[in-house]
Every structure is written in C-alpha cells, then in structure tokens.
Amino acid sequence: MLHILIAVGLVLGFAVGLLAAATGSDALMAVALASAPIGTVFMNAIRMVVIPLVMAVIFIGVARLGDLRKLGRLGGTTLGFYWITTPPAIVLGMATMGFFLRFAPEVAMPAAGEQAAPEIPGIVDFLVTLVPPNPFAAASAGSLLPLIVFTALFGAAAAALGGKHKAQLMAFAEAVSATLVKLVWWVLWCAPVGVFGLAAPVTAQLGWDLVQSLAVFVAAVLTGLVLFTGGVFLVLLRWVGGIGPGRFVTGVFGATSIAFASTSTVAALPASLQEASGKLGVSENVADLVLPLGASLYRPGSALFQGAAVVFLAHLFEVPFPLAAAGGAVLAVFLVALTIAPVPSASIFTMAPALDVAGVPLAGLGILLGIDRVPDMFRTVTNLWGQITTSVLVDRWVGGGDKPPADGYRPVDG
C-alpha cells in the first residue's frame, strides 16, 4: 500500500509541475513552488536517520561474523565470493548508466544551495580521510565514509572480544537498529507528501525533460541487472554448479515471487532455504550458513543500482565525475552494499556516503525515491538469485557433508 501512495504522490507532483510549466499558470506554479518546504522537511528527516542507521547495521553485520578463522573454508569462500562479485556489479551499473545517458535530455537542475558539491579530493587525500581523527566530529559533519570505516573496525573489535561484552554490544546495536528501522517506516509514511514537495517544484521549473531522464535511469538499471544476472550468476550456475537456467528459475520460483512482491530477501529466506536444498541439491550445512549470511551481507543488485544512481545524479546536477570520485564512489557503495538495512528503498537511504564522495547533492535521493518501486523489485530478485547462486557454488567448491531429503524438501522453522 505504501509504495502505491508514494507513486501517487510522485505522479501528482509531476502532473502539477508539468501543467504549471506547460500552461504558465500562476496558480499552479504557486502551488508547485509552495510545496518545496515540504520536500525539504522530508529530506531533513531522511538525513536525520541516515548516520545512526548506517552505523548500526554495519556494526551488527561485522560483529555478527565473529572470528573468521572459526568459519573455516565454508565461511571464507562465501565471503570471498560476495566481495569479489560486488565491485563488478557496481562498475557495470556505472558503465550501463554512462551508456544510457547519451539518450537522456539535458536537464538544468536548480541550484542546490547548501548542498552544493564540495571540492573532490585526490586519491591520496581521499585515502587519508578514510581514517577519522575524531569519529564524533565526522558524524557531526555528516562525513559518512570515515564513519563506516570506524564502525567496521569497531565491529571487528567487538567480534574479537566475545563473551558478555560482545553480547551486550550486539544487544544494544540490535535495539538501536530496530528502533531506527521503525523510525524509517515513519519517515516513509510521510514520503507521498514529501516526494510531491520534491517533484512538483523541480518539474515546474524543468518540465518534461526531467521525466524523460528518470525513464532513462530506470531502463539503464533494469538493463544492468539483466546483464549481470545472465552474465555472472546464470553462467556460473551452468558451468560450475551444473544447473541450467531453466532448472534454476523454476527451482527458485517461490522464493523469487516472495522477494519480488515484498522487496525483501529476508522475507523470502524460509522459501529460499527450502528450495535451495530441496530443488537445487544444496546441502543443509551450506544453505543454513550461506543464505542467512547472504540475506544480511550480499546485495549485488543493490550495489549495481547505487553505482548507476551515482552516475545519473552526477549527470543530473552537472557534477564532474573524475577517476578519483569514481574510485571513491565504488568503495563507498561496496561498503554500504554489504550492510544495507532490510527496509523498503534502503538502497537510496544508504547512498549518502557515495554521493558525499562524488560531491553530488543529497537532494537527488528524494527524486529517486519516488520512482524506486520498480527498480527495487528487480534488484531484490537479483540479490536473491545471487544469494542462492552462492549457496550452489560454495556447495560444489567446499561441500557441506550432508544430502537433502529424498522427497526434495526439508522442514523450515517459521
């Protein structure tokens, strides 16, 4: 229901803005421009949640891994596959968007005021700034990428502690994360009005060209997802896992349907556990580790989407995108893609570090949020297929030491 309301708010915002631009009506233009403060409040609410949410989910994701030595070959192989395949997804998203931008009309976005792009540092300066001398100052300044590095190191230290101290930190972080997720939902329920306030004034000033650019963006993302899924996952399944595309697609149809409808691989986890071991022959030991870990850490579709979005928004706001900015954006997307919170449109909420590195105004997040439902459904399916593909490949490479039940299914709690 919420995504329908957001879509309605976006369509109304576009409609009012386009009518104001096409007719020159003073009344419609006044309505469109008067809604701008609503969009500003909505964006402030998003920024209010971004820093603590990103820190909480990254800490939980890293600390939950524990000592990698204890995970052995199974965990190491799984994490290695996650980390090796995520950067190519980001680069493919950027490249696909770069190609599609030649079909996008030129759009002169209005000045972003205080959100103007900062000076982009060189590669050496960028690497130096990854380690913050004062994490609290970095949080106050909104510098998310150094905070991510600090939080990841803090989570690794908590994992090494073990015992009651780790348990206490994990319990606190999970409580904070759950509270922030609830807050995100409250913010999202304001999104229909918020996206109207973002879309109407911009469209009134820019007209039809902005709508055409957003259509190009969606087409580029979907093309990138198809290329990555077919060129990486289906190829590896066929030549390493011995599973053809037809068998795979039919074998995971139930989990795919749940993920597509809910835009959540976590919601599809019981079905994916069942279908991976029952229909694809993955051992229970492998499925029980790889799939929950993947639902927490592995989101290549989200990474591809974010890579494409950074390039698109940089083009939209006419921000230069040199090699140093591209490298920093890839690193930022790689880090946050591993720990995206399981909430609707979380890929947009967590894009702030990559935009910060590239010097792109955060106002672009609100523009993407209104059209995110379609890309969200497809990137969630890509995430799910990547997680199940990993379980098949790890089972072939490492082996799980058990066999699935003869009837093809096993009971799954919940």
CSV table of C-alpha atoms in Angstrom, one decimal:
chain,number,residue,atom,x,y,z
A,1,MET,CA,0.0,0.0,0.0
A,2,LEU,CA,2.8,2.4,0.9
A,3,HIS,CA,4.5,2.1,-2.5
A,4,ILE,CA,1.2,2.9,-4.2
A,5,LEU,CA,0.8,6.1,-2.1
A,6,ILE,CA,4.4,7.1,-2.9
A,7,ALA,CA,3.8,6.6,-6.6
A,8,VAL,CA,0.6,8.6,-6.3
A,9,GLY,CA,2.5,11.5,-4.6
A,10,LEU,CA,5.2,11.3,-7.3
A,11,VAL,CA,2.6,11.3,-10.2
A,12,LEU,CA,0.7,14.2,-8.7
A,13,GLY,CA,3.9,16.1,-8.2
A,14,PHE,CA,5.0,15.5,-11.8
A,15,ALA,CA,1.4,16.4,-13.0
A,16,VAL,CA,1.2,19.7,-11.2
A,17,GLY,CA,4.8,20.6,-12.2
A,18,LEU,CA,4.3,19.7,-15.8
A,19,LEU,CA,0.9,21.5,-16.0
A,20,ALA,CA,2.5,24.6,-14.4
A,21,ALA,CA,5.4,24.5,-16.9
A,22,ALA,CA,3.1,23.8,-19.9
A,23,THR,CA,0.3,26.3,-19.2
A,24,GLY,CA,2.3,29.0,-17.4
A,25,SER,CA,-0.5,29.2,-14.8
A,26,ASP,CA,0.5,31.4,-11.9
A,27,ALA,CA,-1.8,29.4,-9.5
A,28,LEU,CA,-0.3,26.1,-10.4
A,29,MET,CA,3.2,27.5,-10.3
A,30,ALA,CA,2.5,28.9,-6.8
A,31,VAL,CA,1.2,25.5,-5.6
A,32,ALA,CA,4.3,23.8,-7.0
A,33,LEU,CA,6.8,26.2,-5.5
A,34,ALA,CA,4.9,26.4,-2.2
A,35,SER,CA,5.4,22.6,-1.7
A,36,ALA,CA,9.2,22.9,-1.8
A,37,PRO,CA,9.5,23.3,2.0
A,38,ILE,CA,7.6,20.0,2.5
A,39,GLY,CA,10.2,18.3,0.4
A,40,THR,CA,13.0,20.0,2.4
A,41,VAL,CA,11.5,18.7,5.7
A,42,PHE,CA,11.2,15.2,4.2
A,43,MET,CA,14.9,15.3,3.1
A,44,ASN,CA,15.9,16.5,6.6
A,45,ALA,CA,14.1,13.6,8.1
A,46,ILE,CA,16.0,11.2,5.8
A,47,ARG,CA,19.3,12.8,6.8
A,48,MET,CA,18.3,12.6,10.4
A,49,VAL,CA,18.2,8.8,10.2
A,50,VAL,CA,21.0,8.1,7.8
A,51,ILE,CA,24.1,8.3,10.0
A,52,PRO,CA,22.8,6.3,13.0
A,53,LEU,CA,21.1,3.7,10.8
A,54,VAL,CA,24.2,3.1,8.7
A,55,MET,CA,26.4,2.8,11.7
A,56,ALA,CA,24.1,0.4,13.5
A,57,VAL,CA,23.6,-2.0,10.6
A,58,ILE,CA,27.4,-2.0,9.7
A,59,PHE,CA,28.3,-2.8,13.3
A,60,ILE,CA,25.9,-5.6,13.5
A,61,GLY,CA,26.9,-7.1,10.2
A,62,VAL,CA,30.6,-7.1,11.0
A,63,ALA,CA,30.3,-8.1,14.7
A,64,ARG,CA,27.9,-11.0,13.8
A,65,LEU,CA,30.6,-12.6,11.6
A,66,GLY,CA,32.7,-13.5,14.6
A,67,ASP,CA,36.2,-14.8,14.2
A,68,LEU,CA,36.7,-15.6,10.5
A,69,ARG,CA,39.1,-18.4,11.5
A,70,LYS,CA,36.2,-20.2,13.1
A,71,LEU,CA,34.1,-20.0,10.0
A,72,GLY,CA,36.7,-22.1,8.2
A,73,ARG,CA,36.7,-22.7,4.5
A,74,LEU,CA,33.0,-22.5,4.2
A,75,GLY,CA,32.6,-19.0,5.6
A,76,GLY,CA,35.8,-17.8,3.9
A,77,THR,CA,34.7,-19.0,0.5
A,78,THR,CA,31.3,-17.5,0.9
A,79,LEU,CA,32.6,-14.1,1.9
A,80,GLY,CA,35.2,-14.2,-0.8
A,81,PHE,CA,32.6,-14.7,-3.4
A,82,TYR,CA,30.5,-11.9,-2.0
A,83,TRP,CA,33.4,-9.5,-2.0
A,84,ILE,CA,34.8,-10.5,-5.4
A,85,THR,CA,31.5,-10.2,-7.3
A,86,THR,CA,30.2,-6.9,-5.8
A,87,PRO,CA,32.7,-4.4,-7.3
A,88,PRO,CA,32.0,-5.7,-10.9
A,89,ALA,CA,28.3,-5.1,-10.2
A,90,ILE,CA,29.0,-1.5,-9.2
A,91,VAL,CA,31.2,-0.9,-12.2
A,92,LEU,CA,28.6,-2.4,-14.6
A,93,GLY,CA,25.9,-0.2,-13.1
A,94,MET,CA,28.1,2.9,-13.7
A,95,ALA,CA,29.0,1.8,-17.2
A,96,THR,CA,25.5,0.9,-18.2
A,97,MET,CA,24.2,4.3,-16.9
A,98,GLY,CA,27.1,6.1,-18.7
A,99,PHE,CA,25.9,4.5,-22.0
A,100,PHE,CA,22.2,5.2,-21.5
A,101,LEU,CA,22.9,8.9,-20.5
A,102,ARG,CA,23.5,9.6,-24.2
A,103,PHE,CA,19.7,9.1,-24.7
A,104,ALA,CA,18.8,11.4,-21.8
A,105,PRO,CA,17.9,15.0,-22.5
A,106,GLU,CA,19.9,17.8,-20.9
A,107,VAL,CA,18.3,19.0,-17.7
A,108,ALA,CA,19.4,22.1,-15.9
A,109,MET,CA,18.8,21.4,-12.2
A,110,PRO,CA,18.2,24.4,-9.9
A,111,ALA,CA,21.0,25.4,-7.6
A,112,ALA,CA,21.2,23.2,-4.5
A,113,GLY,CA,22.1,25.9,-2.1
A,114,GLU,CA,23.9,24.5,0.9
A,115,GLN,CA,24.0,21.1,-0.7
A,116,ALA,CA,26.4,22.3,-3.4
A,117,ALA,CA,29.1,19.8,-4.3
A,118,PRO,CA,32.3,20.1,-2.2
A,119,GLU,CA,35.8,20.1,-3.8
A,120,ILE,CA,36.7,16.5,-4.7
A,121,PRO,CA,39.9,15.3,-3.1
A,122,GLY,CA,42.7,13.5,-4.9
A,123,ILE,CA,43.2,9.8,-4.4
A,124,VAL,CA,45.9,10.2,-1.7
A,125,ASP,CA,43.9,12.7,0.2
A,126,PHE,CA,40.8,10.5,-0.1
A,127,LEU,CA,42.7,7.5,1.4
A,128,VAL,CA,43.9,9.7,4.3
A,129,THR,CA,40.4,10.9,5.1
A,130,LEU,CA,39.2,7.3,5.4
A,131,VAL,CA,40.6,7.2,9.0
A,132,PRO,CA,38.8,9.9,11.0
A,133,PRO,CA,40.9,11.5,13.8
A,134,ASN,CA,37.6,12.2,15.6
A,135,PRO,CA,34.6,9.9,14.8
A,136,PHE,CA,32.2,12.2,16.6
A,137,ALA,CA,33.4,15.2,14.6
A,138,ALA,CA,32.9,13.2,11.4
A,139,ALA,CA,29.4,12.3,12.5
A,140,SER,CA,28.6,16.0,13.3
A,141,ALA,CA,30.0,17.0,9.9
A,142,GLY,CA,28.0,14.3,8.1
A,143,SER,CA,31.1,12.5,6.7
A,144,LEU,CA,29.7,9.1,6.4
A,145,LEU,CA,32.5,7.2,4.7
A,146,PRO,CA,35.1,7.7,7.5
A,147,LEU,CA,32.3,6.7,9.9
A,148,ILE,CA,31.8,3.5,8.0
A,149,VAL,CA,35.5,2.6,8.3
A,150,PHE,CA,35.4,3.4,12.0
A,151,THR,CA,32.3,1.4,12.6
A,152,ALA,CA,33.6,-1.6,10.7
A,153,LEU,CA,36.8,-1.6,12.8
A,154,PHE,CA,34.8,-1.2,16.0
A,155,GLY,CA,32.5,-4.1,14.9
A,156,ALA,CA,35.6,-6.3,14.2
A,157,ALA,CA,37.0,-5.4,17.7
A,158,ALA,CA,33.7,-6.3,19.3
A,159,ALA,CA,33.6,-9.7,17.4
A,160,ALA,CA,37.1,-10.4,18.8
A,161,LEU,CA,36.0,-9.7,22.4
A,162,GLY,CA,33.5,-12.5,22.5
A,163,GLY,CA,31.7,-13.3,25.8
A,164,LYS,CA,29.3,-11.0,27.6
A,165,HIS,CA,30.9,-7.8,26.3
A,166,LYS,CA,30.1,-8.7,22.7
A,167,ALA,CA,26.7,-9.9,23.6
A,168,GLN,CA,25.9,-6.6,25.4
A,169,LEU,CA,27.2,-4.5,22.5
A,170,MET,CA,25.2,-6.6,20.0
A,171,ALA,CA,22.0,-6.4,22.0
A,172,PHE,CA,22.4,-2.6,22.2
A,173,ALA,CA,23.2,-2.3,18.5
A,174,GLU,CA,20.2,-4.5,17.5
A,175,ALA,CA,17.9,-2.5,19.7
A,176,VAL,CA,19.1,0.8,18.2
A,177,SER,CA,18.8,-0.7,14.7
A,178,ALA,CA,15.2,-1.9,15.3
A,179,THR,CA,14.3,1.5,16.7
A,180,LEU,CA,15.8,3.2,13.7
A,181,VAL,CA,14.0,0.9,11.3
A,182,LYS,CA,10.7,1.8,13.0
A,183,LEU,CA,11.7,5.5,12.5
A,184,VAL,CA,12.5,4.9,8.9
A,185,TRP,CA,9.0,3.5,8.4
A,186,TRP,CA,7.5,6.6,10.0
A,187,VAL,CA,9.5,8.7,7.6
A,188,LEU,CA,8.4,6.5,4.6
A,189,TRP,CA,4.8,7.1,5.6
A,190,CYS,CA,5.4,10.8,5.0
A,191,ALA,CA,7.0,10.0,1.7
A,192,PRO,CA,3.9,10.5,-0.5
A,193,VAL,CA,3.7,14.1,0.6
A,194,GLY,CA,7.5,14.5,0.7
A,195,VAL,CA,8.0,13.3,-2.9
A,196,PHE,CA,5.3,15.6,-4.1
A,197,GLY,CA,7.2,18.5,-2.5
A,198,LEU,CA,10.3,17.3,-4.2
A,199,ALA,CA,8.9,16.6,-7.6
A,200,ALA,CA,6.4,19.4,-8.2
A,201,PRO,CA,8.7,22.5,-7.9
A,202,VAL,CA,11.6,20.8,-9.8
A,203,THR,CA,9.3,19.7,-12.6
A,204,ALA,CA,7.6,23.0,-12.8
A,205,GLN,CA,11.0,24.6,-13.4
A,206,LEU,CA,12.4,21.9,-15.7
A,207,GLY,CA,9.3,20.4,-17.4
A,208,TRP,CA,9.2,17.2,-19.4
A,209,ASP,CA,13.0,16.7,-19.7
A,210,LEU,CA,13.2,15.5,-16.1
A,211,VAL,CA,10.6,12.8,-16.6
A,212,GLN,CA,12.4,11.6,-19.7
A,213,SER,CA,15.7,11.4,-17.8
A,214,LEU,CA,14.1,9.3,-15.0
A,215,ALA,CA,12.7,6.9,-17.6
A,216,VAL,CA,16.2,6.5,-19.0
A,217,PHE,CA,17.5,5.9,-15.5
A,218,VAL,CA,15.0,3.0,-14.8
A,219,ALA,CA,15.8,1.5,-18.2
A,220,ALA,CA,19.5,1.6,-17.6
A,221,VAL,CA,19.2,-0.1,-14.1
A,222,LEU,CA,17.0,-2.9,-15.4
A,223,THR,CA,19.4,-3.5,-18.3
A,224,GLY,CA,22.3,-3.6,-16.0
A,225,LEU,CA,20.6,-6.1,-13.7
A,226,VAL,CA,19.7,-8.4,-16.6
A,227,LEU,CA,23.3,-8.3,-17.9
A,228,PHE,CA,24.8,-9.0,-14.5
A,229,THR,CA,22.4,-11.8,-13.7
A,230,GLY,CA,22.8,-13.5,-17.0
A,231,GLY,CA,26.5,-12.9,-17.5
A,232,VAL,CA,27.6,-13.8,-14.0
A,233,PHE,CA,25.1,-15.9,-12.0
A,234,LEU,CA,23.5,-18.0,-14.7
A,235,VAL,CA,26.9,-18.6,-16.4
A,236,LEU,CA,28.5,-19.8,-13.1
A,237,LEU,CA,25.5,-21.9,-12.3
A,238,ARG,CA,25.7,-23.7,-15.6
A,239,TRP,CA,29.5,-24.2,-15.8
A,240,VAL,CA,30.3,-24.6,-12.1
A,241,GLY,CA,27.1,-25.7,-10.5
A,242,GLY,CA,25.8,-27.9,-13.3
A,243,ILE,CA,22.4,-26.2,-13.2
A,244,GLY,CA,20.9,-24.8,-16.3
A,245,PRO,CA,18.9,-21.5,-16.4
A,246,GLY,CA,15.5,-23.3,-16.8
A,247,ARG,CA,16.0,-25.5,-13.8
A,248,PHE,CA,17.3,-22.7,-11.7
A,249,VAL,CA,14.4,-20.3,-12.5
A,250,THR,CA,11.8,-22.9,-11.9
A,251,GLY,CA,13.5,-24.2,-8.8
A,252,VAL,CA,13.5,-20.8,-7.0
A,253,PHE,CA,10.2,-19.6,-8.3
A,254,GLY,CA,8.5,-19.5,-4.9
A,255,ALA,CA,11.3,-17.5,-3.2
A,256,THR,CA,11.5,-15.2,-6.2
A,257,SER,CA,7.8,-14.4,-6.1
A,258,ILE,CA,8.1,-13.5,-2.4
A,259,ALA,CA,11.2,-11.4,-2.9
A,260,PHE,CA,9.7,-9.6,-5.9
A,261,ALA,CA,6.4,-8.8,-4.1
A,262,SER,CA,8.0,-7.8,-0.7
A,263,THR,CA,11.2,-6.3,-2.0
A,264,SER,CA,12.9,-8.2,0.8
A,265,THR,CA,15.3,-11.2,0.6
A,266,VAL,CA,14.9,-11.7,4.3
A,267,ALA,CA,11.1,-12.3,3.9
A,268,ALA,CA,12.0,-14.9,1.2
A,269,LEU,CA,14.6,-16.6,3.4
A,270,PRO,CA,12.4,-19.6,4.5
A,271,ALA,CA,11.4,-20.3,0.9
A,272,SER,CA,15.0,-19.9,-0.4
A,273,LEU,CA,16.3,-22.3,2.3
A,274,GLN,CA,13.7,-24.8,1.3
A,275,GLU,CA,14.2,-24.5,-2.5
A,276,ALA,CA,18.0,-24.4,-2.4
A,277,SER,CA,18.3,-27.7,-0.5
A,278,GLY,CA,15.2,-29.3,-2.0
A,279,LYS,CA,15.2,-28.4,-5.6
A,280,LEU,CA,18.8,-27.4,-6.3
A,281,GLY,CA,20.5,-30.1,-4.2
A,282,VAL,CA,22.4,-27.7,-1.8
A,283,SER,CA,23.4,-29.4,1.4
A,284,GLU,CA,21.7,-28.2,4.6
A,285,ASN,CA,25.0,-27.2,6.2
A,286,VAL,CA,25.8,-24.9,3.3
A,287,ALA,CA,22.3,-23.5,2.9
A,288,ASP,CA,21.9,-22.8,6.6
A,289,LEU,CA,25.1,-20.7,6.7
A,290,VAL,CA,25.3,-19.1,3.2
A,291,LEU,CA,21.7,-18.0,2.7
A,292,PRO,CA,21.2,-16.2,6.1
A,293,LEU,CA,24.6,-14.6,5.7
A,294,GLY,CA,23.8,-13.6,2.2
A,295,ALA,CA,20.5,-12.1,3.3
A,296,SER,CA,22.5,-9.9,5.7
A,297,LEU,CA,25.5,-9.1,3.6
A,298,TYR,CA,25.2,-9.8,-0.1
A,299,ARG,CA,23.2,-7.4,-2.3
A,300,PRO,CA,24.8,-7.2,-5.7
A,301,GLY,CA,21.6,-5.8,-7.3
A,302,SER,CA,21.6,-3.0,-4.8
A,303,ALA,CA,25.2,-2.3,-5.4
A,304,LEU,CA,24.6,-2.1,-9.2
A,305,PHE,CA,21.6,0.2,-8.6
A,306,GLN,CA,23.7,2.5,-6.4
A,307,GLY,CA,26.6,2.7,-8.9
A,308,ALA,CA,24.2,3.6,-11.6
A,309,ALA,CA,22.4,6.2,-9.4
A,310,VAL,CA,25.6,8.0,-8.5
A,311,VAL,CA,26.5,8.4,-12.2
A,312,PHE,CA,22.9,9.5,-13.0
A,313,LEU,CA,22.7,12.1,-10.2
A,314,ALA,CA,26.2,13.4,-11.0
A,315,HIS,CA,25.0,14.0,-14.6
A,316,LEU,CA,21.7,15.5,-13.5
A,317,PHE,CA,23.4,18.0,-11.2
A,318,GLU,CA,26.3,18.6,-13.7
A,319,VAL,CA,28.9,17.5,-11.1
A,320,PRO,CA,32.3,16.5,-12.6
A,321,PHE,CA,32.9,12.7,-12.1
A,322,PRO,CA,36.7,12.2,-12.4
A,323,LEU,CA,38.6,8.9,-11.7
A,324,ALA,CA,39.2,9.8,-8.1
A,325,ALA,CA,35.5,10.4,-7.5
A,326,ALA,CA,34.6,7.1,-9.3
A,327,GLY,CA,37.0,5.1,-7.3
A,328,GLY,CA,35.8,6.6,-4.0
A,329,ALA,CA,32.2,6.0,-5.0
A,330,VAL,CA,32.9,2.4,-5.9
A,331,LEU,CA,34.5,1.9,-2.4
A,332,ALA,CA,31.7,3.6,-0.6
A,333,VAL,CA,29.0,1.7,-2.5
A,334,PHE,CA,30.9,-1.6,-1.9
A,335,LEU,CA,31.0,-1.0,1.9
A,336,VAL,CA,27.4,0.1,2.3
A,337,ALA,CA,26.0,-2.5,-0.1
A,338,LEU,CA,27.2,-5.3,2.3
A,339,THR,CA,25.1,-3.9,5.1
A,340,ILE,CA,22.0,-2.3,3.6
A,341,ALA,CA,19.2,-2.4,6.1
A,342,PRO,CA,16.2,-4.6,5.3
A,343,VAL,CA,13.7,-1.8,4.7
A,344,PRO,CA,12.0,-0.6,1.6
A,345,SER,CA,14.2,1.6,-0.6
A,346,ALA,CA,17.1,1.2,1.8
A,347,SER,CA,19.5,1.4,-1.2
A,348,ILE,CA,18.5,5.0,-1.6
A,349,PHE,CA,18.8,5.8,2.2
A,350,THR,CA,22.3,4.4,2.3
A,351,MET,CA,23.6,6.1,-0.9
A,352,ALA,CA,24.7,9.2,1.0
A,353,PRO,CA,28.4,8.1,1.5
A,354,ALA,CA,28.8,7.6,-2.2
A,355,LEU,CA,27.1,10.9,-3.1
A,356,ASP,CA,29.2,12.6,-0.5
A,357,VAL,CA,32.4,11.3,-2.0
A,358,ALA,CA,31.3,12.3,-5.5
A,359,GLY,CA,30.2,15.7,-4.4
A,360,VAL,CA,26.6,15.1,-5.6
A,361,PRO,CA,23.8,17.0,-3.7
A,362,LEU,CA,21.7,14.8,-1.5
A,363,ALA,CA,18.5,16.3,-2.9
A,364,GLY,CA,18.8,13.7,-5.7
A,365,LEU,CA,17.8,11.0,-3.2
A,366,GLY,CA,14.2,12.3,-3.0
A,367,ILE,CA,13.9,12.3,-6.7
A,368,LEU,CA,14.9,8.7,-7.0
A,369,LEU,CA,12.8,7.6,-4.0
A,370,GLY,CA,9.5,8.4,-5.8
A,371,ILE,CA,10.4,6.0,-8.7
A,372,ASP,CA,12.2,3.3,-6.7
A,373,ARG,CA,9.5,0.7,-6.5
A,374,VAL,CA,10.1,-0.9,-9.9
A,375,PRO,CA,14.0,-0.9,-9.6
A,376,ASP,CA,13.6,-2.2,-6.0
A,377,MET,CA,11.6,-5.2,-7.1
A,378,PHE,CA,14.1,-6.2,-9.7
A,379,ARG,CA,17.2,-5.6,-7.7
A,380,THR,CA,15.8,-7.6,-4.9
A,381,VAL,CA,15.3,-10.6,-7.2
A,382,THR,CA,18.9,-10.1,-8.4
A,383,ASN,CA,20.1,-10.1,-4.7
A,384,LEU,CA,18.1,-13.3,-4.0
A,385,TRP,CA,19.4,-15.1,-7.1
A,386,GLY,CA,22.9,-14.1,-6.1
A,387,GLN,CA,22.5,-15.5,-2.6
A,388,ILE,CA,21.1,-18.8,-3.9
A,389,THR,CA,23.8,-19.0,-6.6
A,390,THR,CA,26.4,-18.5,-3.9
A,391,SER,CA,25.0,-21.4,-1.9
A,392,VAL,CA,25.1,-23.7,-5.0
A,393,LEU,CA,28.7,-22.7,-5.9
A,394,VAL,CA,30.0,-23.0,-2.3
A,395,ASP,CA,28.4,-26.4,-2.0
A,396,ARG,CA,30.2,-27.5,-5.2
A,397,TRP,CA,33.6,-26.0,-4.2
A,398,VAL,CA,33.6,-26.8,-0.4
A,399,GLY,CA,30.9,-29.3,0.2
A,400,GLY,CA,28.5,-29.5,3.1
A,401,GLY,CA,28.8,-33.0,4.2
A,402,ASP,CA,25.1,-33.9,4.1
A,403,LYS,CA,22.4,-34.6,1.5
A,404,PRO,CA,19.0,-33.1,1.1
A,405,PRO,CA,16.0,-35.3,1.9
A,406,ALA,CA,14.8,-37.7,-0.8
A,407,ASP,CA,11.5,-36.0,-1.1
A,408,GLY,CA,13.2,-32.8,-2.2
A,409,TYR,CA,12.1,-30.7,0.7
A,410,ARG,CA,13.0,-30.3,4.4
A,411,PRO,CA,11.1,-28.6,7.2
A,412,VAL,CA,12.0,-24.9,7.8
A,413,ASP,CA,11.1,-23.3,11.1
A,414,GLY,CA,8.9,-20.2,10.8
